[in-house]
Short mmCIF file of C-alpha atoms in Angstrom, two decimals:
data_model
loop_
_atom_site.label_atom_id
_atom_site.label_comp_id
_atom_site.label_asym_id
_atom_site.label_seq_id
_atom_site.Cartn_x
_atom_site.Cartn_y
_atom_site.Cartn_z
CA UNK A 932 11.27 -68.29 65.17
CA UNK A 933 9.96 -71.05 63.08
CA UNK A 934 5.99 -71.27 62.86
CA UNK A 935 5.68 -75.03 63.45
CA UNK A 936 6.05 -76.42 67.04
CA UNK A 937 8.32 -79.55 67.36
CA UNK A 938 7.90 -82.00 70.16
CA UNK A 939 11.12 -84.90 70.91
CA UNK A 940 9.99 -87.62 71.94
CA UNK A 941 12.55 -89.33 74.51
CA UNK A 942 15.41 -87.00 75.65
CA UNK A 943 17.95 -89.50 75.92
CA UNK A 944 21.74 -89.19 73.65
CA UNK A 945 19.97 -89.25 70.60
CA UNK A 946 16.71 -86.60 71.50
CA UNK A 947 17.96 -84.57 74.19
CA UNK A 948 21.03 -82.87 71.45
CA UNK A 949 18.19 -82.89 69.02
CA UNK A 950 16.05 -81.09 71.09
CA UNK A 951 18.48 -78.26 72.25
CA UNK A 952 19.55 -77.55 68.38
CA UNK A 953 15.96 -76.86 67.34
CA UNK A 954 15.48 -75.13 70.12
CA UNK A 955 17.79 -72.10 69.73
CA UNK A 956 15.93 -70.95 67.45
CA UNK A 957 11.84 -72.43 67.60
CA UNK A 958 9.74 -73.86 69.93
CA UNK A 959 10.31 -77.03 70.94
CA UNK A 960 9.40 -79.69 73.40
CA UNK A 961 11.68 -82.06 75.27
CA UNK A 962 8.90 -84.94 76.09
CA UNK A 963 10.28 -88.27 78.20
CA UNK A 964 8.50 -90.15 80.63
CA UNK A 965 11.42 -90.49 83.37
CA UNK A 966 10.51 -87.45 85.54
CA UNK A 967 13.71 -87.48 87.18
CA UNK A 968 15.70 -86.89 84.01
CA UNK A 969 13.02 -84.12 83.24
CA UNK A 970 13.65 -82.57 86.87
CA UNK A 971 17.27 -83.26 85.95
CA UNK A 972 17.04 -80.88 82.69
CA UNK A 973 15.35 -78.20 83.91
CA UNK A 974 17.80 -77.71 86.33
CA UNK A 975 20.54 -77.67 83.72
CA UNK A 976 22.19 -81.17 84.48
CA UNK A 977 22.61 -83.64 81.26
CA UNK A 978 23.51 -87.15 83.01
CA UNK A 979 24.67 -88.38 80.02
CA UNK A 980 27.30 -85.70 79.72
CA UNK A 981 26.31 -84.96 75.89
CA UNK A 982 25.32 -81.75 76.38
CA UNK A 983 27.44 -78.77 78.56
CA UNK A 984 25.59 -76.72 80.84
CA UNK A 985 25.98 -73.61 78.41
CA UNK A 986 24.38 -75.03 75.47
CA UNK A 987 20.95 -76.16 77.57
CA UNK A 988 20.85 -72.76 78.13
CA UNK A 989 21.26 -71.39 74.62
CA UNK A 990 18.14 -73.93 73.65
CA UNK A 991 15.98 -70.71 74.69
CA UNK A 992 12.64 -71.80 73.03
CA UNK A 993 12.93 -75.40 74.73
CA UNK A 994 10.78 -76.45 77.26
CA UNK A 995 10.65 -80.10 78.80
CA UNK A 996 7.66 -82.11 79.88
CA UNK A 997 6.16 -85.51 80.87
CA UNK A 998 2.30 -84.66 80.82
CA UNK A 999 0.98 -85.52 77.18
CA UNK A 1000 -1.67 -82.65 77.80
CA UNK A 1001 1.67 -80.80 76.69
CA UNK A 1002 1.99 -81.98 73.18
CA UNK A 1003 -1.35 -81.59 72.33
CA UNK A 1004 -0.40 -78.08 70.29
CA UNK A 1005 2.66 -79.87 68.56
CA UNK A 1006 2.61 -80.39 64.68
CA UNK A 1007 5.52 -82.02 64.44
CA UNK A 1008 6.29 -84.93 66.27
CA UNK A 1009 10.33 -86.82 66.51
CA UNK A 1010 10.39 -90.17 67.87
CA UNK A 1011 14.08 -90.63 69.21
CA UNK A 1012 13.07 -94.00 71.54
CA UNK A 1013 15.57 -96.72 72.46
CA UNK A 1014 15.57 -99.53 70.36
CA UNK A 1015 16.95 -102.53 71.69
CA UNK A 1016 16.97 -106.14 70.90
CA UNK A 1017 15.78 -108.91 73.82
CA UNK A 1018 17.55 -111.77 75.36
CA UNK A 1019 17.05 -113.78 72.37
CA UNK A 1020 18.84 -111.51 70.00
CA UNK A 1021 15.68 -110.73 68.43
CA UNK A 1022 14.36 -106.68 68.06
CA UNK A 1023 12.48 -105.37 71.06
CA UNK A 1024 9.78 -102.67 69.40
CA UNK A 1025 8.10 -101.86 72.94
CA UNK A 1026 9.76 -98.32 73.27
CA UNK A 1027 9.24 -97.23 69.54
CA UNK A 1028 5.37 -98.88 70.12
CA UNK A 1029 4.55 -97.23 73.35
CA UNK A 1030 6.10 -93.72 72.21
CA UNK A 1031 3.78 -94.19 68.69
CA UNK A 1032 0.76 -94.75 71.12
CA UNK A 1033 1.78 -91.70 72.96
CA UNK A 1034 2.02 -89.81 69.76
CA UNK A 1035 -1.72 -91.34 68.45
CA UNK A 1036 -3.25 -89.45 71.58
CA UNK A 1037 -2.41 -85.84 70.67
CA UNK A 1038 -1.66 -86.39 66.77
CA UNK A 1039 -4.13 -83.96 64.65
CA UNK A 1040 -4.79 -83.22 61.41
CA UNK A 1041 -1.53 -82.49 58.90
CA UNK A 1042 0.64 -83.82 61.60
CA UNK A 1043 3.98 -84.86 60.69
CA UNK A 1044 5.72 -88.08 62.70
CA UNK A 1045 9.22 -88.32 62.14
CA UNK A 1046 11.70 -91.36 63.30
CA UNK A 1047 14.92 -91.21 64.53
CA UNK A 1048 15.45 -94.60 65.99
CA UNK A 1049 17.43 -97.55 64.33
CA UNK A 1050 14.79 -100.16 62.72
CA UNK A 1051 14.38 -102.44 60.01
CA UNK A 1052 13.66 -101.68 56.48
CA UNK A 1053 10.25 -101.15 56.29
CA UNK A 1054 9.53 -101.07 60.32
CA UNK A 1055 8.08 -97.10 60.38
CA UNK A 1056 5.07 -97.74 58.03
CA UNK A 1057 4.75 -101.60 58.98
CA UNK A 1058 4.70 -101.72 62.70
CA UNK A 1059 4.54 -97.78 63.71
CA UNK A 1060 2.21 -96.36 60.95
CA UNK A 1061 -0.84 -99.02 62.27
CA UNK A 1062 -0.43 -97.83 65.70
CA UNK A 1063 -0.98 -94.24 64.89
CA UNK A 1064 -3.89 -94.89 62.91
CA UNK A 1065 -5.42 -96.99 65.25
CA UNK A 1066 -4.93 -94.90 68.35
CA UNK A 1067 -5.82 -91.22 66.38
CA UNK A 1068 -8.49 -92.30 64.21
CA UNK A 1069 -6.41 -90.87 61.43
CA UNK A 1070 -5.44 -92.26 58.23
CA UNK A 1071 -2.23 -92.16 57.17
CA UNK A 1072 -1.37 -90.24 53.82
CA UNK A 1073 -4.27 -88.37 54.15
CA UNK A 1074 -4.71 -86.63 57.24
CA UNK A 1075 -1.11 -87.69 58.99
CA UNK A 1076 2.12 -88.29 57.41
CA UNK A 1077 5.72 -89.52 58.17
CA UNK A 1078 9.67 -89.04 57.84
CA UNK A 1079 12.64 -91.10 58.77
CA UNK A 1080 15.73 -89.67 60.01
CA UNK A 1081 18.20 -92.24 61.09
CA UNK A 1082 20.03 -90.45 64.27
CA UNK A 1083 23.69 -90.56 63.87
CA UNK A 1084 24.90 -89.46 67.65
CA UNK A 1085 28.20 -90.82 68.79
CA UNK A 1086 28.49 -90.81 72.56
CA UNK A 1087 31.10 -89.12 73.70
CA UNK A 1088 32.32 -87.81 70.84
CA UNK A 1089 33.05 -83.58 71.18
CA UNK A 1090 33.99 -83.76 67.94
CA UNK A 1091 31.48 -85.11 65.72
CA UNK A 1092 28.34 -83.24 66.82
CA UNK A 1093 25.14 -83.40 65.47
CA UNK A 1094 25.20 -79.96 63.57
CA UNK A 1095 28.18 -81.09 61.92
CA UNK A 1096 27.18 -84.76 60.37
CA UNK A 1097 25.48 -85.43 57.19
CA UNK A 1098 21.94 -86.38 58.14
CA UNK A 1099 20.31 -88.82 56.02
CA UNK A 1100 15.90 -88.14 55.33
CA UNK A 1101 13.02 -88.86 54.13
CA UNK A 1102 9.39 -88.25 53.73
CA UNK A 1103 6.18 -90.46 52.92
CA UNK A 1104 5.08 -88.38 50.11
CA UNK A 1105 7.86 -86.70 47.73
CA UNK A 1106 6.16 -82.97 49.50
CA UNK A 1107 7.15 -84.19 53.14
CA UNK A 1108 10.25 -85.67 52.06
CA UNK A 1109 10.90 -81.68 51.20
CA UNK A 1110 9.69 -80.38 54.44
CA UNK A 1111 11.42 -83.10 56.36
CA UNK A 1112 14.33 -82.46 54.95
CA UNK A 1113 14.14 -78.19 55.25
CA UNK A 1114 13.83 -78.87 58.84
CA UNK A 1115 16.55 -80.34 59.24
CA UNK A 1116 18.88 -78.00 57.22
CA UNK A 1117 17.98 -75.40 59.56
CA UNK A 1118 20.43 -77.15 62.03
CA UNK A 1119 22.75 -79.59 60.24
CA UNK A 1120 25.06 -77.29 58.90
CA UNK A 1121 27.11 -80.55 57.61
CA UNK A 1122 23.80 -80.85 54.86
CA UNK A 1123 21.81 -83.22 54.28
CA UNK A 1124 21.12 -86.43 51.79
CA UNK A 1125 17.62 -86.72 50.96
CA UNK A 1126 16.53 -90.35 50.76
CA UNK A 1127 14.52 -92.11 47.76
CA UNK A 1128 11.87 -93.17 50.42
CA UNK A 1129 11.67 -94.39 54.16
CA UNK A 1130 12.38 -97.41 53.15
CA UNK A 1131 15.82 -96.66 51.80
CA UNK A 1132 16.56 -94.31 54.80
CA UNK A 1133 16.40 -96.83 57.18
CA UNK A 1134 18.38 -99.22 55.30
CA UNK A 1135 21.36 -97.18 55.28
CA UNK A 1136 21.30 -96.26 58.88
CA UNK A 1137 21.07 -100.37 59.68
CA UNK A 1138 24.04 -101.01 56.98
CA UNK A 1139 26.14 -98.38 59.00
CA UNK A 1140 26.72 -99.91 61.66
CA UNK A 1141 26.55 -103.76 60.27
CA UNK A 1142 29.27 -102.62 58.06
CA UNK A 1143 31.52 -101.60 61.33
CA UNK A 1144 30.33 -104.58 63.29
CA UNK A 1145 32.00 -106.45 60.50
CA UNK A 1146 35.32 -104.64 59.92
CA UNK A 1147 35.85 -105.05 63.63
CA UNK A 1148 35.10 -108.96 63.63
CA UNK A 1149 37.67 -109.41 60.67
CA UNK A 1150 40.36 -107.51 62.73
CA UNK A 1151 39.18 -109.83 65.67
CA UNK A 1152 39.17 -113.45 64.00
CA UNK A 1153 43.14 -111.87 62.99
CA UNK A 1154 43.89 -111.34 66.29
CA UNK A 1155 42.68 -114.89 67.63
CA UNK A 1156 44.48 -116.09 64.83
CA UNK A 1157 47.93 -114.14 65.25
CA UNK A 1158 47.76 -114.89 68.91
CA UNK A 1159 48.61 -118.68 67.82
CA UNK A 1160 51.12 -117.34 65.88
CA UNK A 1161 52.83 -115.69 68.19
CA UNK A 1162 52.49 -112.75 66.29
CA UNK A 1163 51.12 -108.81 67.68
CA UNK A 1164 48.25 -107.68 65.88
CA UNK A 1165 48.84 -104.04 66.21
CA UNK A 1166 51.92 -104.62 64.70
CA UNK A 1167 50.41 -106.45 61.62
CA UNK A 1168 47.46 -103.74 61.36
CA UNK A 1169 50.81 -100.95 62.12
CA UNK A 1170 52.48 -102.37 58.58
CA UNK A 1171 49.76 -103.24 56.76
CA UNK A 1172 48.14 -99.30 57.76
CA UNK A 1173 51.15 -97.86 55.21
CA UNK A 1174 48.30 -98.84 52.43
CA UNK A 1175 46.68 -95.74 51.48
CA UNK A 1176 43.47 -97.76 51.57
CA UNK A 1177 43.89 -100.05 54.23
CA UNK A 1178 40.76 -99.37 57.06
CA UNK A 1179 42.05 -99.00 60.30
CA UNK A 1180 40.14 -101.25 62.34
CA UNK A 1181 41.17 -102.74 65.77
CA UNK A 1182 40.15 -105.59 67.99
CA UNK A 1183 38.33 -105.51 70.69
CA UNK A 1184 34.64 -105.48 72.83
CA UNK A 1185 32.01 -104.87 70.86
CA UNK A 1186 29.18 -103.29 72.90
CA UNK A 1187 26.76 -100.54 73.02
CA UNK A 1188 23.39 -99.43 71.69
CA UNK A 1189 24.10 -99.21 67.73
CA UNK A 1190 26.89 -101.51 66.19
CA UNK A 1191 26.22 -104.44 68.42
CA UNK A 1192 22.50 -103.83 68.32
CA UNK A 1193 21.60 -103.10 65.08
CA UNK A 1194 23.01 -105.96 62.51
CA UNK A 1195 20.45 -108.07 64.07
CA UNK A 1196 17.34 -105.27 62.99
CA UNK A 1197 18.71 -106.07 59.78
CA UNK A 1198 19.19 -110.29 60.17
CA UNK A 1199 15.34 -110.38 61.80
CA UNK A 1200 13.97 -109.16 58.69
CA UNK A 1201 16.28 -110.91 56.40
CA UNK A 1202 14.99 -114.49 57.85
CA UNK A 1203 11.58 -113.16 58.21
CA UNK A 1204 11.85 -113.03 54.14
CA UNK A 1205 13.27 -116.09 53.92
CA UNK A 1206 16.71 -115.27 53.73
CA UNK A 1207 19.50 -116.67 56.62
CA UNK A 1208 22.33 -113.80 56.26
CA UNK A 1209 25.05 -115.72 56.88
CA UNK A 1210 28.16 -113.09 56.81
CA UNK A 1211 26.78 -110.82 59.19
CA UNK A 1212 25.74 -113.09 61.84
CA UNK A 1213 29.18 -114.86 61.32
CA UNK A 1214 30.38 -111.41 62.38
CA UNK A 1215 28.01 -111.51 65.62
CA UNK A 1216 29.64 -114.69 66.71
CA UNK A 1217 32.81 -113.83 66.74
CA UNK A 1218 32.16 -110.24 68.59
CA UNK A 1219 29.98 -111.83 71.13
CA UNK A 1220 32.54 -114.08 72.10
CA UNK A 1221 35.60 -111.83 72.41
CA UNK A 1222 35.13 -111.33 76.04
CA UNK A 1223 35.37 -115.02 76.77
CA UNK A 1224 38.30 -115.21 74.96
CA UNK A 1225 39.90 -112.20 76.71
CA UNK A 1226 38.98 -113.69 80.33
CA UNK A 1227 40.95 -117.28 78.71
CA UNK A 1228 44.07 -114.82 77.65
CA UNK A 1229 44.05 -113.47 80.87
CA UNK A 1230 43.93 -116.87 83.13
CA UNK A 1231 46.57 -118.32 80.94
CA UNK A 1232 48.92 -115.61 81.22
CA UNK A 1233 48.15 -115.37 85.29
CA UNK A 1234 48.74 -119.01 85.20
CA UNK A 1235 52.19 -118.67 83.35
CA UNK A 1236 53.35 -116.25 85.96
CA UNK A 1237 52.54 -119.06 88.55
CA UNK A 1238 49.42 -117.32 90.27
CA UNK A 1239 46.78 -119.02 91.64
CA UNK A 1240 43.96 -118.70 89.98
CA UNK A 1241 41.16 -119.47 92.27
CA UNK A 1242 40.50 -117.00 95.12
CA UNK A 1243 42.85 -114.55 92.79
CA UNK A 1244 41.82 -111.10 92.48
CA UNK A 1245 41.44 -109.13 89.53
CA UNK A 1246 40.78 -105.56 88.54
CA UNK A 1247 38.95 -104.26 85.57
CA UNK A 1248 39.15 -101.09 84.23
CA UNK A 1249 36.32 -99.42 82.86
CA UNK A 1250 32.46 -100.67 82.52
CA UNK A 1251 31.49 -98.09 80.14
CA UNK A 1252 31.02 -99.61 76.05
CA UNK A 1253 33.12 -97.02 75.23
CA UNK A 1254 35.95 -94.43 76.05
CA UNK A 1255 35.23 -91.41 78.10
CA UNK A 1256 31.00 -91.51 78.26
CA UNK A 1257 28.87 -93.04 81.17
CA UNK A 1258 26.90 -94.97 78.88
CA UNK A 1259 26.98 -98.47 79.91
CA UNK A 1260 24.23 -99.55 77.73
CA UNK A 1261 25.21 -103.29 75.92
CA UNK A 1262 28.52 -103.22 77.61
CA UNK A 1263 30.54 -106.27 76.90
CA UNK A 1264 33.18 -105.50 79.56
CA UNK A 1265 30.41 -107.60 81.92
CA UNK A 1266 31.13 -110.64 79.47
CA UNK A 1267 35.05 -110.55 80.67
CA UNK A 1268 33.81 -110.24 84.10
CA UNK A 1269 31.63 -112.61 84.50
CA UNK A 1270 33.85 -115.05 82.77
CA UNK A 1271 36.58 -114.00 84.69
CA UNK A 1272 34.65 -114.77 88.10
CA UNK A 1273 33.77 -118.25 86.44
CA UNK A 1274 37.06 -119.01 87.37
CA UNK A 1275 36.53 -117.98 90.59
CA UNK A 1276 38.88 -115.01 90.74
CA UNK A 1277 37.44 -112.15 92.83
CA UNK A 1278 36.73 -108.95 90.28
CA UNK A 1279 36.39 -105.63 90.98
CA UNK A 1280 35.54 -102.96 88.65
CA UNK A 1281 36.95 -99.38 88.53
CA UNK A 1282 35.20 -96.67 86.02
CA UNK A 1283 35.27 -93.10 86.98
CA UNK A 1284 32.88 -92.28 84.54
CA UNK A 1285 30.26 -94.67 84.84
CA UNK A 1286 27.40 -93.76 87.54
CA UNK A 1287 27.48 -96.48 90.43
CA UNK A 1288 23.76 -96.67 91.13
CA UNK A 1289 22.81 -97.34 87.00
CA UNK A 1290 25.80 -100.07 87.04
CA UNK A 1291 24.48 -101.33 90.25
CA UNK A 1292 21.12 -102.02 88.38
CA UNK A 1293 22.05 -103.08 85.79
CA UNK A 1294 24.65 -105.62 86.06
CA UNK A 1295 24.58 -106.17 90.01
CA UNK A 1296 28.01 -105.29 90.10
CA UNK A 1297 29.56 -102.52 93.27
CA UNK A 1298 31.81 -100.19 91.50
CA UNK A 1299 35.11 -99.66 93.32
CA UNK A 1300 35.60 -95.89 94.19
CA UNK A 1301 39.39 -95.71 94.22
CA UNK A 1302 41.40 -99.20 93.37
CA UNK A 1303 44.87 -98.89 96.49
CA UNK A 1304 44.85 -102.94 96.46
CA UNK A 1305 47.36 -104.91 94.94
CA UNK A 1306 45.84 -107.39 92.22
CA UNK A 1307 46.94 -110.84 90.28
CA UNK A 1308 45.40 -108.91 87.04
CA UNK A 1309 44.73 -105.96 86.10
CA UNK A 1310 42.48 -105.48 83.05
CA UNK A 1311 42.57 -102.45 80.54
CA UNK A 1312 39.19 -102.47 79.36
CA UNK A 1313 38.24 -99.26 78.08
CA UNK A 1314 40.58 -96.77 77.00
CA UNK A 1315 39.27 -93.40 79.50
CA UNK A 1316 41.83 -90.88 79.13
CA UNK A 1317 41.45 -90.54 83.00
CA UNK A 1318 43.69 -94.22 82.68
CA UNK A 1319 46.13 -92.37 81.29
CA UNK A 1320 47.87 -91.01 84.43
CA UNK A 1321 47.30 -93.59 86.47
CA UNK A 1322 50.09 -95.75 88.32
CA UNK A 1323 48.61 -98.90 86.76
CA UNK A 1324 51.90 -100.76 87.06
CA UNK A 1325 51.84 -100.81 90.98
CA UNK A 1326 48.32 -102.21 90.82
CA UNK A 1327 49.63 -105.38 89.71
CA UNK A 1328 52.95 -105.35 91.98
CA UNK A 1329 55.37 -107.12 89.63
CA UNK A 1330 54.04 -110.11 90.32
CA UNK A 1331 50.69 -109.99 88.36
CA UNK A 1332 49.71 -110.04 85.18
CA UNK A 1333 48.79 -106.66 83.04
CA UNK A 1334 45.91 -107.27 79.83
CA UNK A 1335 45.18 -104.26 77.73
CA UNK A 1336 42.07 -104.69 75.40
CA UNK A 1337 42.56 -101.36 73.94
CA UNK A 1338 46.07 -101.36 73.21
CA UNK A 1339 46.27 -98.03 75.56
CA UNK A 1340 49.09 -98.72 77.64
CA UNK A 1341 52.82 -98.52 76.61
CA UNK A 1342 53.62 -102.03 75.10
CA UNK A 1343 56.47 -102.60 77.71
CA UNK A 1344 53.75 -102.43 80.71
CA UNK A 1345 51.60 -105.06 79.53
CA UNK A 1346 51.94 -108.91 79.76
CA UNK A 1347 49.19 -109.44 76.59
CA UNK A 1348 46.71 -107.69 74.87
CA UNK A 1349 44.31 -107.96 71.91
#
């Protein structure tokens, strides 16, 4: 077992698969505040579905906690904090702060902090760096030090697992940089890409995803524009895919905690230097208002088919921001629905993966447990294999309407789609 004790800070998709890696083989502990999802661990449950009962129990040198007296024996410290942005598109730090001050109460002597979360360029050693010192009494440098290792999770995803995907690091001084990046080769058997500093290692994890978030708005602004033309995007993206280097992109929802989240870590500190990034937020706009435009598609096409429309029911499928995960976390399925009810049709929503009390709290919305009803639309809104089987066709009764956003159904069951 390795001689230096690692402590992850937040146990959520990103630190709880983190945590059970390192901890087949060293001593590690799982640290999170939410006692429930602690109580949750220890007894082998991972709500979040990322990890399998099995594997918690390989992780035989991992322990989980929420007392801080805990950590105080730790010397290496991996901050893997939510970091989302507020109502006003702009980054919300107040996770990543508050798990730095928890870090500043234990952190000794030849510490190491390293950080997993998305930021901004810069945001480790500008905004988390002054907390630590401030709170420990340490200076930075000199008796603590720093990495950056931009996570890389993808929810849901059995395939790509964090063992297996290149992880990007870095170090404040070129001699952590080294012993940042050993660590991690101990468990990423994909390797590893040493970054020229923090600085550079957080700009590529913030690219990532702005570079997705922008692929997906081109093959969005096509389909708004093909839908004028009377034309089928998936047929368009189908011919022009024969390219050997054509990216296959599709429309739809963009939603989550990374690619809808993190171009605007990367367009606060653009302005902040001046600088109005103009292509990416483009991008933003026309994501953000795909669901709109989906609830539109759908009223026109109910209306063509001579239904009502207010006092009409409709059924959505799926609440999740993507295929078969719970995590509902920046869905923009609620955009569709809420738009949707602006009409004043009558929604109800249908996931079996989500987990009714968190969608309860966080959108106000009562999930349906089985849909029998009959409805004036039905809505395809995330592609959950669990979909796949289902009678969908005898939800809308030949006399409503059938949208898939996914492009999941046969095309001879639907009425439109992206």
């Amino acid at each position: 077992m390795q001689s230096k004790k690692i402590a992850v800070i937040g146990l959520g998709y990103v630190g709880l698969p983190l945590a059970v890696e390192f901890g087949k083989s060293r001593e590690v502990i799982g640290f999170d505040i939410n006692i429930k999802r602690i109580d949750e661990l220890k007894n082998g449950h991972d709500r979040t579905d990322e990890v399998e009962p099995e594997e918690l129990k390989e992780a035989e040198f991992l322990s989980y906690a929420s007392d801080l007296d805990k950590l105080r024996d730790t010397q290496i410290y991996i901050v893997t904090v939510p970091t989302p942005i507020d109502n006003f598109k702009t980054p919300d730090l107040g996770p990543l702060r508050s798990a730095s001050k928890t870090v500043g109460q234990v952190l000794k002597q030849g510490d190491i902090v390293i950080y997993e979360s998305t930021v901004f360029p810069g945001c480790t050693e500008e905004e988390c760096v002054p907390v630590l010192e401030k709170i420990s009494g340490l200076k930075y440098n000199v008796d603590f030090f720093c990495g950056y290792s931009p996570e890389r999770i993808n929810p849901g995803d059995k395939v790509h697992r964090l063992p297996n995907i290149k992880k990007v690091t870095s170090g404040s001084t070129p001699e952590i940089a080294d012993e940042v990046d050993d660590l991690y080769k101990t468990i990423i058997t994909a390797g590893t890409h040493k970054a020229a500093s923090i600085k550079v290692a957080e700009a590529a994890k913030v690219i990532e995803n702005s570079q997705r978030d922008l692929n997906i708005a081109f093959v969005n602004e096509l389909s708004l524009i093909f839908d004028k033309m009377g034309i089928d995007t998936l047929d368009v993206l189908e011919a022009a895919g024969t390219k050997w280097n054509f990216l296959p992109f599709r429309p739809g929802l963009v939603g989550g905690h990374c690619i809808s989240v993190d171009p605007y870590y990367l367009t606060y500190k653009a302005e902040s230097l001046g600088h109005h990034p103009q292509v990416i937020l483009s991008g933003r706009r026309i994501n953000d208002n795909m669901g709109p435009y989906v609830a539109s598609s759908v009223v026109k096409l109910m209306n063509q088919k001579g239904n009502m429309i207010k006092g009409a029911r409709a059924l959505v499928m799926g609440i999740t921001f993507k295929e078969n995960c719970p995590d509902i976390r920046n869905s923009r399925v609620i955009d569709v629905i809420r738009e949707l009810k602006e009409f004043g049709i009558e929604v109800d929503v249908y996931d079996p993966y989500a987990d009714t009390v968190e969608v309860k709290q966080e959108y106000g919305i009562e999930l349906t447990e089985s849909p029998v009803d009959t409805y004036h639309a039905v809505v395809l809104a995330v592609s959950h294999e669990a979909f796949r089987d289902m009678d969908i066709k005898s939800l809308a009764n030949g006399t409503g309407i059938i949208y898939d956003i996914k492009s999941f159904l046969p095309r001879d069951m639907v009425d439109g789609r992206l």
